[in-house]
């Protein structure tokens, strides 16, 4: 499930659950409170209804008081005057009083007179017997211990309940003795009920208490009161009606009737409506909150995650073309985007570095004039370069694995394979010489060196090795051995047949190469003319100490070398030297030589001295130099047309001359790649030839730097024009001190700085070279307005092969060697190189070179 779906579901559920809880709790408490209030009010209403009946009885008693304290009534009980009855107890009087019966009882408990009507139609009505029985002698209603107290209430008659009021008959002044009792009775009939209902604004219904048949609407209330409860009882009938019940007791305290009234449930209804509205409001709120939270999450989080996700997949699909993820703002996502960008650039940088390293190896390995091979850890060879394949004339597929063994000379095979395998097992560097069959079928002597190589994590990855053709050396060695054998033979003659060897000595003297023999102390006991000539020594060398006349130095090292004669005397073994040895002549000039020196032994192998054969190799060296010169000139000559070809092809590929057909473009792409490779090769050739020419051995001399800088600036101006970069040269006024440097190499250093400045500056930028005097000598600064060097890569800028990421993007060409060479040169002559740079703004490189004076003072 996607994160978006998860968030939606979670927000919806959590919000929904919280809102439901709030709703349920609120609805429950609100409705409960309202219902309780409603019940309380209903209870009050029911109790008031019961009171209504009792009040009615009290009203009756009030009306009765006029009759009971009246002299007419008082007298009537005594005289029974029929006039009283006629004028006061007629039907009209009863109707006006609103009562059903009047009964007058004398003090002995005998009914004196009675009168009754039907209140509804005014017709006469006899007093029921059970009512009469209530007024019999000794009954409660006619017993008046306190004359001020009336008796009123409800009584139960066979025809139904009735309200009754009874008072003692007194004089109009309220004085006794009482002549008896007068009572008003009002039947609780439908008329009364209607009246009372009108007062309560609600329909009052009744049910006899204790009657056999109970109306359904009274059942629960009846059970309630029968359970011993009194007062009132409330019960909701339905959602819209609530009923209240009251218990009516008669004047004797007996329960006689249950009253019932109904009210509409307005409060409850209101509660339900409020709860419903509240529910709707909550749902709206839920929806709103949901939308809001979703919108915010979408805008602040999800959209950014989606964007990052898309950007990252785009990078994955398109590679370096789309490396920049742009996310504005300062939140965590913007930070994450930045981190991703940094990571991607780091990966790209790393990959490019790896690629260039691999390409470089590929080119070197393929084109190198030596044979290169690589083997797996399981000893099977998996790679041979072009040099090898050219030499053997076979396909790669035949050589890999163990195919190469087919070409090893049968006499050398066992030894070679044993060395190869055992070295592998011990992970040792090995060298082995063996004969290998070349493409022409002839065997050549090959010296093979193998070195184990490891990953960065120190895992053994196999062997990498170089094989070189040493046939010439072998032959030369054999030749030398031949010579040596001859010398040794002579030795024998010299030692065994001293005195008799004139003929032999003459023979030695006539040899073209210099021959010198010394005793164990180093004193020359024999020399030929050629030797004296080599040293430009007038006369014979015989009798001289070799160390006085012989000086040999190395071409590279300036220190004097140990003389080979002394070395033989010390080591007591044969030595030979072919390269880089110079013999210092008597007049101080030097000549290149090769030599072989060996001990002179007697018949028992005891050492007598040393014999040396020395050969002047000036001519050979000259031939070699010419070869290098040729190499350098051809490389120089090749470079310009190759660069021209490359630019033309880049124009073609760039579409400057219109869109190319696909196949043509592919082909030109390939030619372009090969041309670039050739340019690199030619560059390497130039470097090599320069070393050979001795430019790198060039001496530092005192010089004026200003003309040199001008020369470089002028020499490179066309390059600047090509890049549409404006280049200027400024020199601080006043004399600059002389400096000490090798001019050609300094030229190259300055050229590299200027060329970099031009190369890494966009069109319409500027490059300024400035020379000024500094504390220790002269400082040259080269300032450009170019791409600059990213801060985090600045510390590596002088490392060999390092190229900054932005430089690689701008200019795919470049070896990353120039600055490292420049620094080592400048430091060699006691100067220093540094730079200041800001990415996107520009760079200034500084070179400080010490003055003659400061060098001298050091
Ligand atoms: P390259 O042939 O690659 O230019 P250098 O050794 O001359 O080799 O320079 C090394 C790296 O230093 C360059 O690849 C480039 O990243 C950086 N660099 C040198 N000069 C400048 C410059 N003027 N402006 C920006 N970057 C430079």
XYZ file of N, CA and C in Angstrom, residues 273-365:
279
model
N -32.782 16.737 18.603
C -32.455 17.628 17.487
C -31.039 18.216 17.663
N -30.755 18.626 18.921
C -29.430 19.220 19.158
C -28.329 18.205 18.884
N -28.572 16.962 19.387
C -27.558 15.923 19.207
C -27.346 15.646 17.719
N -28.476 15.620 16.988
C -28.358 15.375 15.543
C -27.551 16.484 14.885
N -27.889 17.734 15.250
C -27.156 18.856 14.652
C -25.667 18.783 15.005
N -25.440 18.418 16.273
C -24.056 18.305 16.715
C -23.316 17.243 15.888
N -24.028 16.126 15.662
C -23.450 15.043 14.843
C -23.102 15.539 13.458
N -24.047 16.292 12.857
C -23.788 16.790 11.500
C -22.592 17.736 11.510
N -22.556 18.578 12.557
C -21.433 19.525 12.644
C -20.122 18.764 12.760
N -20.155 17.657 13.561
C -18.918 16.881 13.724
C -18.476 16.269 12.399
N -19.471 15.755 11.649
C -19.117 15.132 10.365
C -18.499 16.181 9.445
N -19.102 17.370 9.433
C -18.541 18.433 8.592
C -17.123 18.765 9.043
N -16.982 18.841 10.366
C -15.658 19.166 10.911
C -14.647 18.086 10.526
N -15.108 16.825 10.627
C -14.247 15.690 10.278
C -13.773 15.829 8.832
N -14.763 16.102 7.971
C -14.417 16.200 6.543
C -13.427 17.338 6.323
N -13.693 18.447 7.002
C -12.848 19.624 6.811
C -11.435 19.354 7.321
N -11.373 18.778 8.536
C -10.063 18.491 9.124
C -9.321 17.495 8.250
N -10.051 16.502 7.755
C -9.441 15.493 6.906
C -8.849 16.145 5.662
N -9.674 17.002 5.047
C -9.203 17.662 3.819
C -7.983 18.529 4.121
N -8.076 19.241 5.247
C -6.985 20.156 5.593
C -5.692 19.380 5.839
N -5.813 18.335 6.671
C -4.605 17.554 6.985
C -4.075 16.920 5.718
N -4.991 16.381 4.922
C -4.544 15.736 3.689
C -3.866 16.745 2.764
N -4.492 17.906 2.672
C -3.932 18.931 1.784
C -2.525 19.327 2.258
N -2.416 19.520 3.595
C -1.100 19.930 4.125
C -0.068 18.833 3.930
N -0.470 17.575 4.249
C 0.493 16.469 4.071
C 0.881 16.362 2.602
N -0.117 16.504 1.751
C 0.147 16.373 0.318
C 1.142 17.440 -0.115
N 0.838 18.685 0.346
C 1.637 19.808 -0.142
C 3.033 19.797 0.487
N 3.073 19.534 1.816
C 4.365 19.669 2.512
C 5.196 18.401 2.462
N 4.522 17.257 2.350
C 5.299 16.014 2.441
C 5.193 15.156 1.180
N 3.939 14.747 0.872
C 3.793 13.735 -0.172
C 4.269 14.213 -1.532
N 3.873 15.461 -1.890
C 4.262 15.941 -3.217
C 5.771 15.989 -3.320
N 6.418 16.317 -2.192
C 7.881 16.402 -2.244
C 8.493 15.017 -2.345
N 7.891 14.086 -1.598
C 8.421 12.710 -1.700
C 8.263 12.213 -3.126
N 7.070 12.463 -3.704
C 6.838 12.013 -5.074
C 7.842 12.670 -6.005
N 8.064 13.986 -5.768
C 9.004 14.695 -6.640
C 10.391 14.068 -6.538
N 10.807 13.829 -5.271
C 12.148 13.255 -5.072
C 12.228 11.885 -5.725
N 11.135 11.113 -5.541
C 11.127 9.761 -6.094
C 11.269 9.815 -7.607
N 10.489 10.740 -8.228
C 10.569 10.843 -9.691
C 11.948 11.296 -10.126
N 12.474 12.283 -9.363
C 13.780 12.818 -9.742
C 14.837 11.729 -9.654
N 14.733 10.927 -8.557
C 15.750 9.886 -8.395
C 15.624 8.841 -9.500
N 14.361 8.477 -9.870
C 14.258 7.483 -10.952
C 14.729 8.088 -12.263
N 14.493 9.424 -12.423
C 14.967 10.053 -13.656
C 16.493 9.952 -13.725
N 17.118 10.201 -12.564
C 18.586 10.122 -12.554
C 19.021 8.715 -12.908
N 18.259 7.749 -12.348
C 18.631 6.357 -12.607
C 18.524 6.051 -14.096
N 17.428 6.552 -14.725
C 17.212 6.222 -16.132
C 18.114 7.036 -17.046
N 18.200 8.353 -16.757
C 18.918 9.201 -17.702
C 20.394 9.342 -17.385
N 20.780 8.947 -16.149
C 22.190 9.070 -15.800
C 22.542 10.500 -15.513
N 23.710 10.953 -15.967
C 24.229 12.228 -15.515
C 23.498 13.430 -16.100
N 22.665 13.198 -17.155
C 22.024 14.332 -17.817
C 21.141 15.137 -16.874
N 20.610 14.489 -15.883
C 19.615 15.197 -15.061
C 19.997 15.159 -13.597
N 21.228 15.450 -13.295
C 21.670 15.220 -11.922
C 21.137 16.211 -10.913
N 20.567 17.342 -11.354
C 20.175 18.297 -10.329
C 18.720 18.207 -9.928
N 18.495 17.968 -8.647
C 17.130 17.951 -8.127
C 16.923 19.318 -7.517
N 15.883 20.030 -7.979
C 15.659 21.356 -7.420
C 14.431 21.349 -6.544
N 14.616 21.608 -5.268
C 13.488 21.657 -4.341
C 13.669 22.925 -3.515
N 12.819 23.936 -3.721
C 13.036 25.198 -3.012
C 12.665 25.062 -1.539
N 13.048 26.021 -0.752
C 12.640 26.048 0.648
C 13.780 25.649 1.565
N 13.434 25.607 2.875
C 14.496 25.327 3.846
C 14.125 24.141 4.705
N 13.073 23.408 4.291
C 12.658 22.301 5.143
C 13.567 21.086 4.934
N 13.212 19.988 5.651
C 14.055 18.799 5.610
C 14.146 18.222 4.201
N 13.072 18.420 3.416
C 13.107 17.831 2.069
C 14.089 18.562 1.167
N 14.100 19.901 1.317
C 15.055 20.679 0.527
C 16.464 20.236 0.890
N 16.652 20.007 2.204
C 17.962 19.560 2.693
C 18.296 18.199 2.088
N 17.265 17.317 2.077
C 17.460 15.971 1.525
C 17.826 16.062 0.048
N 17.112 16.926 -0.678
C 17.397 17.084 -2.107
C 18.843 17.499 -2.300
N 19.284 18.434 -1.439
C 20.674 18.905 -1.547
C 21.632 17.737 -1.327
N 21.312 16.940 -0.291
C 22.187 15.805 0.041
C 22.215 14.817 -1.129
N 21.022 14.599 -1.744
C 20.980 13.659 -2.879
C 21.859 14.202 -4.003
N 21.726 15.516 -4.259
C 22.553 16.114 -5.312
C 24.024 15.871 -5.042
N 24.393 16.102 -3.769
C 25.811 15.939 -3.444
C 26.247 14.492 -3.651
N 25.346 13.600 -3.228
C 25.683 12.184 -3.346
C 25.835 11.805 -4.815
N 24.853 12.263 -5.644
C 24.899 11.919 -7.066
C 26.174 12.466 -7.698
N 26.524 13.747 -7.343
C 27.750 14.283 -7.957
C 28.947 13.455 -7.525
N 28.920 13.045 -6.216
C 30.064 12.260 -5.748
C 30.154 10.949 -6.519
N 28.965 10.327 -6.740
C 28.969 9.046 -7.457
C 29.462 9.246 -8.889
N 28.926 10.340 -9.510
C 29.318 10.586 -10.902
C 30.819 10.821 -10.983
N 31.288 11.633 -10.010
C 32.711 11.945 -10.004
C 33.509 10.654 -9.903
N 33.063 9.823 -8.958
C 33.760 8.576 -8.718
C 33.746 7.716 -9.980
N 32.545 7.658 -10.614
C 32.406 6.805 -11.791
C 33.283 7.325 -12.906
N 33.228 8.670 -13.071
C 34.033 9.228 -14.147
C 35.502 8.962 -13.907
N 35.877 9.086 -12.618
C 37.287 8.848 -12.313
C 37.642 7.415 -12.662
N 36.737 6.526 -12.238
C 37.001 5.118 -12.533
C 37.073 4.882 -14.012
N 36.082 5.528 -14.736
C 36.064 5.334 -16.178
C 37.348 5.830 -16.807
N 37.743 7.063 -16.409
C 38.953 7.597 -17.047
C 40.146 6.737 -16.684
N 40.184 6.277 -15.423
C 41.321 5.443 -15.040
C 41.336 4.189 -15.892
N 40.136 3.609 -16.066
C 40.051 2.392 -16.859
C 40.437 2.643 -18.306
N 39.864 3.768 -18.851
C 40.175 4.089 -20.250
C 41.661 4.286 -20.416
N 42.215 5.026 -19.425
C 43.637 5.320 -19.532
C 44.424 4.008 -19.549
N 44.048 3.107 -18.630
C 44.751 1.835 -18.580
C 44.579 1.101 -19.900
N 43.321 1.130 -20.388
C 42.987 0.431 -21.619
C 43.884 0.927 -22.753
N 43.990 2.272 -22.851
C 44.795 2.841 -23.934
C 46.261 2.472 -23.749
N 46.722 2.693 -22.521
C 48.146 2.411 -22.278
C 48.436 0.947 -22.563
N 47.532 0.097 -21.999
C 47.778 -1.332 -22.137
C 47.737 -1.752 -23.601
